[in-house]
Tab-separated table of C-alpha atoms in Angstrom:
chain	number	residue	atom	x	y	z
N	1	MET	CA	7.374	6.512	22.742
N	2	PRO	CA	4.206	6.908	20.646
N	3	ALA	CA	5.131	5.131	17.408
N	4	LEU	CA	2.211	3.833	15.373
N	5	VAL	CA	2.134	1.590	12.313
N	6	LEU	CA	-0.752	2.023	9.891
N	7	LEU	CA	-1.091	-0.603	7.172
N	8	GLY	CA	-3.479	-2.281	4.768
N	9	ALA	CA	-5.202	-5.396	6.104
N	10	GLN	CA	-6.387	-6.703	2.716
N	11	TRP	CA	-4.875	-6.421	-0.796
N	12	GLY	CA	-4.203	-2.689	-0.626
N	13	ASP	CA	-6.378	0.277	-1.643
N	14	GLU	CA	-8.226	0.126	1.697
N	15	GLY	CA	-8.102	3.866	2.318
N	16	LYS	CA	-4.787	4.239	4.148
N	17	GLY	CA	-4.397	7.785	2.834
N	18	LYS	CA	-7.598	8.886	4.556
N	19	ALA	CA	-6.559	7.211	7.796
N	20	THR	CA	-3.069	8.697	7.727
N	21	ASP	CA	-4.439	12.114	6.901
N	22	LEU	CA	-6.894	11.861	9.805
N	23	LEU	CA	-3.966	11.370	12.170
N	24	GLY	CA	-1.635	13.718	10.301
N	25	GLY	CA	-2.556	16.781	12.326
N	26	SER	CA	-1.704	14.969	15.555
N	27	VAL	CA	1.619	13.404	14.592
N	28	ASP	CA	5.054	14.896	14.078
N	29	TYR	CA	6.410	12.496	11.434
N	30	VAL	CA	4.725	10.295	8.803
N	31	VAL	CA	7.047	7.648	7.359
N	32	ARG	CA	6.701	5.570	4.191
N	33	TYR	CA	8.695	2.422	4.958
N	34	GLN	CA	8.378	0.255	1.806
N	35	GLY	CA	7.119	0.137	-1.756
N	36	GLY	CA	7.458	2.842	-4.351
N	37	ASN	CA	5.273	4.668	-6.824
N	38	ASN	CA	3.270	1.471	-7.340
N	39	ALA	CA	1.262	2.401	-4.225
N	40	GLY	CA	-1.301	5.188	-4.474
N	41	HIS	CA	-3.225	7.077	-1.804
N	42	THR	CA	-6.177	9.376	-2.392
N	43	VAL	CA	-6.710	12.087	0.216
N	44	VAL	CA	-9.685	14.445	0.137
N	45	VAL	CA	-9.233	17.779	1.947
N	46	GLY	CA	-12.306	19.977	1.753
N	47	ASP	CA	-13.223	20.098	-1.922
N	48	GLN	CA	-9.684	19.195	-2.989
N	49	LYS	CA	-8.628	15.670	-3.960
N	50	TYR	CA	-4.949	14.702	-3.877
N	51	ALA	CA	-3.543	11.551	-5.496
N	52	LEU	CA	-0.234	10.611	-3.888
N	53	HIS	CA	1.918	7.842	-5.350
N	54	LEU	CA	5.290	7.989	-3.617
N	55	LEU	CA	5.035	10.748	-1.044
N	56	PRO	CA	3.742	10.031	2.481
N	57	SER	CA	0.200	11.317	3.093
N	58	GLY	CA	1.515	13.451	5.939
N	59	ILE	CA	2.887	15.885	3.374
N	60	LEU	CA	-0.612	17.432	3.318
N	61	SER	CA	-0.595	18.135	7.074
N	62	PRO	CA	1.022	21.416	8.141
N	63	GLY	CA	3.536	20.884	10.916
N	64	CYS	CA	4.087	17.233	10.013
N	65	THR	CA	7.421	16.038	8.621
N	66	PRO	CA	6.990	13.476	5.813
N	67	VAL	CA	9.750	10.867	5.529
N	68	ILE	CA	10.678	8.406	2.774
N	69	GLY	CA	12.486	5.637	4.626
N	70	ASN	CA	15.336	3.357	3.607
N	71	GLY	CA	12.922	0.535	2.690
N	72	VAL	CA	11.307	2.546	-0.117
N	73	VAL	CA	12.426	2.417	-3.758
N	74	VAL	CA	12.472	5.893	-5.305
N	75	ASP	CA	11.942	6.911	-8.913
N	76	PRO	CA	13.506	10.423	-8.913
N	77	SER	CA	11.492	11.619	-11.909
N	78	VAL	CA	8.206	10.588	-10.276
N	79	LEU	CA	9.268	12.135	-6.982
N	80	LEU	CA	10.121	15.488	-8.547
N	81	SER	CA	6.951	15.496	-10.641
N	82	GLU	CA	4.811	14.800	-7.584
N	83	LEU	CA	6.561	17.510	-5.561
N	84	SER	CA	6.103	19.991	-8.398
N	85	GLY	CA	2.403	19.174	-8.679
N	86	LEU	CA	1.837	19.748	-4.974
N	87	ASN	CA	3.856	22.980	-4.967
N	88	GLU	CA	1.706	24.306	-7.823
N	89	ARG	CA	-1.360	23.667	-5.640
N	90	GLY	CA	0.122	25.606	-2.731
N	91	VAL	CA	1.272	22.631	-0.630
N	92	ASP	CA	4.514	23.193	1.299
N	93	THR	CA	6.830	20.249	0.540
N	94	SER	CA	10.012	21.708	2.022
N	95	LYS	CA	9.987	19.486	5.134
N	96	LEU	CA	10.270	16.215	3.191
N	97	LEU	CA	13.135	13.926	4.246
N	98	ILE	CA	14.538	11.082	2.114
N	99	SER	CA	16.799	8.320	3.379
N	100	GLY	CA	20.196	8.249	1.705
N	101	ASN	CA	19.943	4.452	1.932
N	102	ALA	CA	16.717	4.214	-0.098
N	103	HIS	CA	17.243	2.496	-3.448
N	104	VAL	CA	16.761	4.285	-6.753
N	105	ILE	CA	14.545	2.974	-9.544
N	106	THR	CA	16.714	3.320	-12.648
N	107	PRO	CA	15.547	3.495	-16.279
N	108	TYR	CA	16.792	-0.048	-16.869
N	109	ASN	CA	14.729	-1.357	-13.926
N	110	VAL	CA	11.583	0.010	-15.586
N	111	THR	CA	12.559	-1.499	-18.946
N	112	VAL	CA	13.241	-4.934	-17.447
N	113	ASP	CA	9.929	-4.842	-15.557
N	114	LYS	CA	7.890	-4.139	-18.682
N	115	VAL	CA	9.595	-6.575	-21.037
N	116	THR	CA	9.545	-9.379	-18.445
N	117	GLU	CA	5.786	-9.030	-17.938
N	118	ARG	CA	5.209	-9.122	-21.699
N	119	PHE	CA	7.442	-12.168	-22.026
N	120	LEU	CA	5.515	-14.033	-19.308
N	121	GLY	CA	2.250	-13.607	-21.243
N	122	LYS	CA	-0.555	-15.501	-19.501
N	123	ARG	CA	1.771	-16.240	-16.564
N	124	LYS	CA	2.366	-12.547	-15.837
N	125	ILE	CA	2.231	-11.348	-12.234
N	126	GLY	CA	0.281	-8.161	-12.933
N	127	THR	CA	2.958	-5.660	-11.922
N	128	THR	CA	2.510	-1.929	-12.469
N	129	GLY	CA	5.480	-1.878	-14.865
N	130	ARG	CA	7.198	0.829	-12.824
N	131	GLY	CA	10.421	-1.044	-12.069
N	132	ILE	CA	9.618	-1.827	-8.439
N	133	GLY	CA	10.354	-5.568	-8.485
N	134	PRO	CA	13.596	-5.341	-10.487
N	135	THR	CA	14.830	-2.587	-8.159
N	136	TYR	CA	14.205	-4.721	-5.079
N	137	ALA	CA	15.866	-7.649	-6.884
N	138	ASP	CA	18.935	-5.478	-7.503
N	139	LYS	CA	18.918	-4.522	-3.826
N	140	ILE	CA	18.926	-8.157	-2.715
N	141	ASN	CA	21.514	-9.065	-5.371
N	142	ARG	CA	23.688	-6.192	-4.084
N	143	VAL	CA	23.896	-4.445	-7.437
N	144	GLY	CA	21.387	-1.713	-6.587
N	145	ILE	CA	21.810	2.053	-6.734
N	146	ARG	CA	21.120	3.964	-3.516
N	147	VAL	CA	20.207	7.633	-3.230
N	148	GLN	CA	23.568	8.405	-1.650
N	149	ASP	CA	25.332	6.994	-4.749
N	150	LEU	CA	24.051	9.930	-6.790
N	151	TYR	CA	26.618	12.118	-5.018
N	152	ASP	CA	29.680	10.087	-6.046
N	153	GLU	CA	29.904	9.891	-9.831
N	154	SER	CA	32.703	7.323	-9.783
N	155	ILE	CA	30.802	4.883	-7.565
N	156	LEU	CA	27.572	5.496	-9.469
N	157	THR	CA	29.248	4.719	-12.807
N	158	GLN	CA	30.820	1.529	-11.459
N	159	LYS	CA	27.490	0.324	-10.084
N	160	VAL	CA	25.566	1.072	-13.271
N	161	GLU	CA	28.252	-0.716	-15.324
N	162	ALA	CA	28.027	-3.787	-13.082
N	163	ALA	CA	24.236	-3.882	-13.292
N	164	LEU	CA	24.107	-3.426	-17.071
N	165	ASP	CA	26.757	-6.097	-17.725
N	166	VAL	CA	24.079	-8.672	-16.925
N	167	LYS	CA	20.913	-6.773	-17.890
N	168	ASN	CA	22.099	-5.916	-21.379
N	169	GLN	CA	22.781	-9.574	-22.012
N	170	LEU	CA	19.213	-10.309	-20.924
N	171	LEU	CA	17.695	-7.516	-22.990
N	172	THR	CA	19.577	-8.227	-26.219
N	173	LYS	CA	19.817	-12.033	-26.248
N	174	LEU	CA	16.558	-13.073	-24.586
N	175	TYR	CA	14.142	-10.203	-25.173
N	176	ASN	CA	15.566	-8.965	-28.510
N	177	ARG	CA	15.871	-5.394	-27.215
N	178	ARG	CA	18.572	-2.806	-27.661
N	179	ALA	CA	21.309	-2.549	-25.053
N	180	ILE	CA	21.159	0.391	-22.641
N	181	ALA	CA	24.168	2.743	-22.568
N	182	VAL	CA	25.906	3.218	-19.210
N	183	ASP	CA	26.713	6.897	-19.742
N	184	GLN	CA	23.104	7.663	-20.664
N	185	VAL	CA	21.817	6.193	-17.391
N	186	VAL	CA	24.524	7.898	-15.319
N	187	GLU	CA	23.805	11.257	-16.939
N	188	GLU	CA	20.083	10.963	-16.239
N	189	LEU	CA	20.574	9.959	-12.600
N	190	LEU	CA	23.141	12.707	-11.972
N	191	GLY	CA	20.614	15.171	-13.362
N	192	TYR	CA	18.332	14.429	-10.411
N	193	ALA	CA	21.025	14.588	-7.736
N	194	GLU	CA	21.072	18.320	-6.988
N	195	GLN	CA	17.283	18.626	-7.214
N	196	ILE	CA	16.663	16.106	-4.443
N	197	LYS	CA	19.774	16.849	-2.367
N	198	PRO	CA	18.004	19.260	0.056
N	199	TYR	CA	15.762	16.393	1.182
N	200	VAL	CA	18.392	13.646	1.619
N	201	THR	CA	19.526	12.810	5.149
N	202	ASP	CA	20.115	10.066	7.730
N	203	THR	CA	16.457	9.340	8.445
N	204	VAL	CA	17.273	6.481	10.860
N	205	LEU	CA	18.985	8.968	13.173
N	206	VAL	CA	16.251	11.584	12.733
N	207	LEU	CA	13.422	9.187	13.576
N	208	ASN	CA	15.081	7.596	16.588
N	209	GLN	CA	15.991	10.998	17.998
N	210	ALA	CA	12.397	12.127	17.443
N	211	LEU	CA	11.083	9.173	19.462
N	212	GLU	CA	13.583	9.869	22.225
N	213	GLU	CA	12.121	13.397	22.353
N	214	ASP	CA	8.577	11.967	22.711
N	215	LYS	CA	7.553	12.996	19.211
N	216	VAL	CA	4.705	11.053	17.584
N	217	VAL	CA	5.825	9.007	14.569
N	218	LEU	CA	3.375	7.295	12.216
N	219	PHE	CA	4.641	4.568	9.883
N	220	GLU	CA	2.546	4.311	6.727
N	221	GLY	CA	2.590	1.122	4.681
N	222	GLY	CA	1.884	0.880	0.977
N	223	GLN	CA	-0.170	-1.938	-0.610
N	224	GLY	CA	-1.574	-4.423	1.949
N	225	THR	CA	-0.961	-7.512	4.062
N	226	LEU	CA	-1.998	-10.014	1.362
N	227	LEU	CA	0.526	-8.426	-1.021
N	228	ASP	CA	3.458	-8.946	1.365
N	229	ILE	CA	6.379	-10.749	-0.306
N	230	ASP	CA	6.565	-13.258	2.583
N	231	HIS	CA	3.031	-13.360	3.968
N	232	GLY	CA	0.876	-12.552	0.939
N	233	THR	CA	-0.655	-14.595	-1.887
N	234	TYR	CA	2.715	-15.375	-3.456
N	235	PRO	CA	3.701	-15.003	-6.276
N	236	PHE	CA	0.902	-12.462	-6.873
N	237	VAL	CA	2.416	-10.024	-4.401
N	238	THR	CA	4.545	-6.915	-4.231
N	239	SER	CA	8.326	-7.063	-3.761
N	240	SER	CA	8.522	-5.688	-0.233
N	241	ASN	CA	7.032	-6.140	3.255
N	242	PRO	CA	3.905	-4.000	3.838
N	243	THR	CA	3.280	-5.934	7.082
N	244	ALA	CA	4.176	-4.451	10.468
N	245	GLY	CA	7.639	-6.027	10.543
N	246	GLY	CA	8.520	-4.073	7.415
N	247	ALA	CA	8.024	-0.832	9.330
N	248	CYS	CA	11.054	-1.654	11.452
N	249	THR	CA	13.421	-2.805	8.713
N	250	GLY	CA	12.213	-0.086	6.339
N	251	SER	CA	12.821	2.746	8.775
N	252	GLY	CA	15.545	1.648	11.170
N	253	VAL	CA	13.272	1.932	14.216
N	254	GLY	CA	13.260	-1.114	16.504
N	255	PRO	CA	10.096	-3.147	17.288
N	256	THR	CA	10.165	-2.280	20.997
N	257	LYS	CA	9.397	1.322	20.053
N	258	ILE	CA	6.117	0.480	18.282
N	259	SER	CA	3.118	1.182	20.520
N	260	ARG	CA	0.118	0.465	18.231
N	261	VAL	CA	-0.488	-1.292	14.923
N	262	ILE	CA	-3.593	-0.148	13.043
N	263	GLY	CA	-5.016	-2.181	10.169
N	264	ILE	CA	-7.132	-0.510	7.493
N	265	LEU	CA	-10.096	-2.596	6.364
N	266	LYS	CA	-12.509	-1.771	3.587
N	267	ALA	CA	-16.122	-2.698	4.435
N	268	TYR	CA	-15.941	-5.018	1.425
N	269	THR	CA	-12.879	-6.353	-0.423
N	270	THR	CA	-10.979	-5.240	-3.531
N	271	ARG	CA	-7.919	-6.372	-5.387
N	272	VAL	CA	-5.884	-5.000	-8.317
N	273	GLY	CA	-3.911	-7.270	-10.603
N	274	ALA	CA	-3.758	-11.030	-10.954
N	275	GLY	CA	-4.053	-13.664	-8.243
N	276	PRO	CA	-6.647	-15.568	-6.190
N	277	PHE	CA	-9.615	-13.665	-4.740
N	278	PRO	CA	-12.210	-15.968	-3.108
N	279	THR	CA	-15.018	-13.416	-2.665
N	280	GLU	CA	-14.655	-11.750	-6.083
N	281	LEU	CA	-17.991	-10.806	-7.653
N	282	LEU	CA	-18.304	-11.032	-11.421
N	283	ASP	CA	-21.925	-9.895	-11.434
N	284	GLU	CA	-24.102	-6.822	-10.923
N	285	ASP	CA	-23.143	-6.563	-7.251
N	286	GLY	CA	-19.455	-6.465	-8.138
N	287	GLU	CA	-20.074	-3.801	-10.758
N	288	ALA	CA	-22.168	-1.764	-8.300
N	289	LEU	CA	-19.415	-1.884	-5.658
N	290	ARG	CA	-16.904	-0.751	-8.284
N	291	ARG	CA	-19.089	2.099	-9.499
N	292	ILE	CA	-20.337	3.385	-6.127
N	293	GLY	CA	-16.961	2.948	-4.445
N	294	GLY	CA	-15.029	4.590	-7.297
N	295	GLU	CA	-12.835	1.519	-7.417
N	296	ARG	CA	-10.111	2.496	-9.814
N	297	GLY	CA	-6.425	2.299	-8.903
N	298	VAL	CA	-4.909	5.663	-7.920
N	299	THR	CA	-1.549	4.809	-9.452
N	300	THR	CA	-2.427	2.262	-12.129
N	301	GLY	CA	-5.797	3.567	-13.317
N	302	ARG	CA	-6.925	-0.057	-13.495
N	303	ASP	CA	-10.400	-1.085	-12.350
N	304	ARG	CA	-10.254	-2.905	-9.028
N	305	ARG	CA	-11.753	-6.343	-8.695
N	306	CYS	CA	-14.536	-6.209	-6.084
N	307	GLY	CA	-16.021	-8.716	-3.658
N	308	TRP	CA	-17.755	-9.082	-0.308
N	309	PHE	CA	-15.933	-8.697	3.006
N	310	ASP	CA	-13.606	-11.607	3.804
N	311	ALA	CA	-13.265	-12.241	7.539
N	312	VAL	CA	-10.713	-15.028	6.999
N	313	ILE	CA	-8.303	-12.506	5.510
N	314	ALA	CA	-9.034	-9.994	8.285
N	315	ARG	CA	-8.208	-12.567	10.975
N	316	TYR	CA	-4.997	-13.438	9.168
N	317	ALA	CA	-3.997	-9.769	9.013
N	318	THR	CA	-4.648	-9.414	12.741
N	319	ARG	CA	-2.338	-12.322	13.452
N	320	VAL	CA	0.650	-11.588	11.217
N	321	ASN	CA	0.710	-7.875	12.041
N	322	GLY	CA	-0.195	-8.051	15.738
N	323	LEU	CA	-2.979	-5.543	15.065
N	324	THR	CA	-4.254	-3.537	18.018
N	325	ASP	CA	-7.001	-1.673	16.099
N	326	PHE	CA	-8.906	-1.531	12.833
N	327	PHE	CA	-9.999	1.505	10.821
N	328	LEU	CA	-13.025	0.416	8.755
N	329	THR	CA	-13.408	2.461	5.560
N	330	LYS	CA	-16.108	2.926	2.893
N	331	LEU	CA	-19.022	1.704	5.010
N	332	ASP	CA	-21.194	4.191	3.082
N	333	VAL	CA	-20.637	2.271	-0.172
N	334	LEU	CA	-22.774	-0.606	1.168
N	335	THR	CA	-25.822	1.623	1.708
N	336	GLY	CA	-28.765	0.339	-0.327
N	337	TRP	CA	-28.200	-3.415	-0.190
N	338	GLU	CA	-31.049	-5.278	1.494
N	339	GLN	CA	-28.765	-8.165	2.423
N	340	ILE	CA	-24.963	-8.116	2.683
N	341	PRO	CA	-23.039	-11.415	2.500
N	342	VAL	CA	-19.865	-11.758	4.591
N	343	CYS	CA	-17.327	-14.533	4.032
N	344	VAL	CA	-16.772	-16.287	7.384
N	345	ALA	CA	-14.866	-19.361	6.169
N	346	TYR	CA	-13.770	-21.229	3.035
N	347	GLU	CA	-14.745	-24.553	1.598
N	348	ILE	CA	-11.730	-26.449	0.267
N	349	ASP	CA	-12.177	-29.956	-1.117
N	350	GLY	CA	-15.492	-30.262	0.694
N	351	LYS	CA	-14.092	-29.210	4.078
N	352	ARG	CA	-14.832	-25.993	5.992
N	353	VAL	CA	-11.659	-23.990	6.706
N	354	GLU	CA	-11.768	-20.937	8.993
N	355	GLU	CA	-8.131	-19.849	8.719
N	356	LEU	CA	-6.148	-18.799	5.667
N	357	PRO	CA	-4.640	-21.936	4.082
N	358	TYR	CA	-0.858	-21.867	3.892
N	359	SER	CA	-0.929	-23.834	0.645
N	360	GLN	CA	-1.113	-21.750	-2.511
N	361	THR	CA	-3.001	-24.582	-4.234
N	362	ASP	CA	-5.635	-24.696	-1.489
N	363	PHE	CA	-6.128	-20.942	-1.559
N	364	HIS	CA	-6.632	-20.974	-5.321
N	365	HIS	CA	-9.427	-23.519	-4.846
N	366	ALA	CA	-11.040	-21.861	-1.812
N	367	LYS	CA	-14.760	-21.169	-2.117
N	368	PRO	CA	-16.312	-18.593	0.219
N	369	VAL	CA	-18.758	-19.656	2.916
N	370	TYR	CA	-21.135	-16.758	3.491
N	371	GLU	CA	-23.294	-15.505	6.314
N	372	THR	CA	-25.811	-12.845	5.294
N	373	LEU	CA	-26.397	-9.726	7.376
N	374	PRO	CA	-29.317	-7.293	6.953
N	375	GLY	CA	-28.442	-4.079	5.141
N	376	TRP	CA	-29.628	-0.481	5.444
N	377	SER	CA	-30.902	2.220	3.109
N	378	GLU	CA	-30.365	5.378	5.196
N	379	ASP	CA	-27.684	7.921	4.215
N	380	ILE	CA	-24.825	7.537	6.728
N	381	THR	CA	-22.415	10.159	5.369
N	382	LYS	CA	-23.509	12.750	7.945
N	383	ALA	CA	-23.107	10.395	10.935
N	384	LYS	CA	-20.792	11.823	13.589
N	385	SER	CA	-21.005	9.051	16.185
N	386	PHE	CA	-21.555	5.311	16.191
N	387	SER	CA	-25.055	5.798	17.585
N	388	ASP	CA	-25.933	7.965	14.544
N	389	LEU	CA	-25.613	4.918	12.296
N	390	PRO	CA	-28.708	2.861	11.427
N	391	LYS	CA	-29.093	-0.193	13.672
N	392	ASN	CA	-28.273	-2.604	10.855
N	393	ALA	CA	-25.095	-0.647	10.014
N	394	GLN	CA	-24.094	-0.801	13.685
N	395	ASN	CA	-24.698	-4.548	13.718
N	396	TYR	CA	-22.662	-4.975	10.543
N	397	VAL	CA	-19.687	-3.165	12.107
N	398	LYS	CA	-19.988	-5.193	15.330
N	399	ALA	CA	-20.116	-8.457	13.373
N	400	LEU	CA	-17.003	-7.560	11.379
N	401	GLU	CA	-15.193	-6.596	14.565
N	402	GLU	CA	-16.020	-9.919	16.238
N	403	MET	CA	-14.993	-11.922	13.168
N	404	SER	CA	-11.749	-9.999	12.595
N	405	GLY	CA	-10.195	-10.246	16.040
N	406	ALA	CA	-9.396	-6.615	16.872
N	407	PRO	CA	-11.511	-3.594	17.871
N	408	ILE	CA	-12.762	-1.232	15.153
N	409	SER	CA	-11.691	2.171	16.465
N	410	ALA	CA	-12.737	4.370	13.527
N	411	ILE	CA	-15.215	4.157	10.657
N	412	GLY	CA	-15.123	5.959	7.318
N	413	VAL	CA	-18.615	7.019	6.214
N	414	GLY	CA	-17.556	9.115	3.207
N	415	PRO	CA	-14.432	10.207	1.294
N	416	GLY	CA	-13.989	13.560	3.037
N	417	ARG	CA	-11.500	14.273	5.793
N	418	ASP	CA	-14.348	14.990	8.229
N	419	GLU	CA	-16.513	12.006	7.205
N	420	THR	CA	-15.121	9.702	9.856
N	421	ILE	CA	-16.558	8.337	13.079
N	422	GLU	CA	-13.863	8.026	15.729
N	423	ILE	CA	-14.816	5.453	18.371
N	424	ASN	CA	-11.475	5.187	20.174
N	425	SER	CA	-8.536	7.547	19.753
N	426	PHE	CA	-5.453	6.060	18.129
N	427	LEU	CA	-3.211	8.385	20.156
């Protein structure tokens, strides 16, 4: 049963879209299992660039069925807008499947997200303001709206009333905002129901039957390991589980059916939003990485914070996800540096620490311990095999592999679909 999980091994934005797209032509299903339209993927096909926010990257691969699993939170307006944009560009979106158990991001979830962040001021988390966290909170509090609820107006109305009983108190008495009308929310949500109905199904059944028929299923995570609600740099995290375990709960496919877990690593490190970042560069090198790497969030439009590669984080990702392989992206961005520092450990209170500290306080005070590797100046974007890379680039990849704890099976040497060196097949 060839089921693969593909996820971010850092703080997200590692290039998962490119990796998924590379495999898209060889797999039958690509499944988003968590997150929402706070996670963006950029996929370059020929001279065309596609920015995907909610849809699985597999939607760009003919013959592949893209699936939005039960663990995803869905903003219907964003979904329909994204589908429309792809249709206008000639992309066939008719095979998309959406779990009836996926939760819906409502207008009041977006409102609560934005006003809460403003209220927190300097203590804000750095959310995208798209209602993701409040929707997951509603899910856990059992007052959430699921996709299937859009097809029963009575149940939908009751659920919206129950949710707004509390939220309107919060909005009016704490945040000094106007109350939100129940009928207005119900009317808006019902307006989406028929438009998305052709895509809604029991995706748990579909995916398990596909695996029983020896179909290849790829599970695509949003964000990254260090943004996981349980295993990330809490509280500066997302509200779901991008780690490998989330693939099972977010899709309804059991862990014994997963055959490989592939972590996507950028050849340096980036982060969007607030939170600790030991290798962050606030100098010319950081600005150069941002400029050369085009480091701007696909969904948020925010500049990404940039830093050198952090092997401590990579080792942690290997452990908590049970990674079998790495896909190293954006190696080409490092071309031109004479020396490239790599963080191999942290210094915390004068002591060398080689594993990620479990204490939030310790991690906030972690200082990177660097080893410097020789760089290269040759253009590597035309490299087709590992041996085509300059010797120093080869040595850099080998060093990262040894430090990270899992084999690097593919290397991105440019943004294009064909600018990838495949060392070992993922299938």
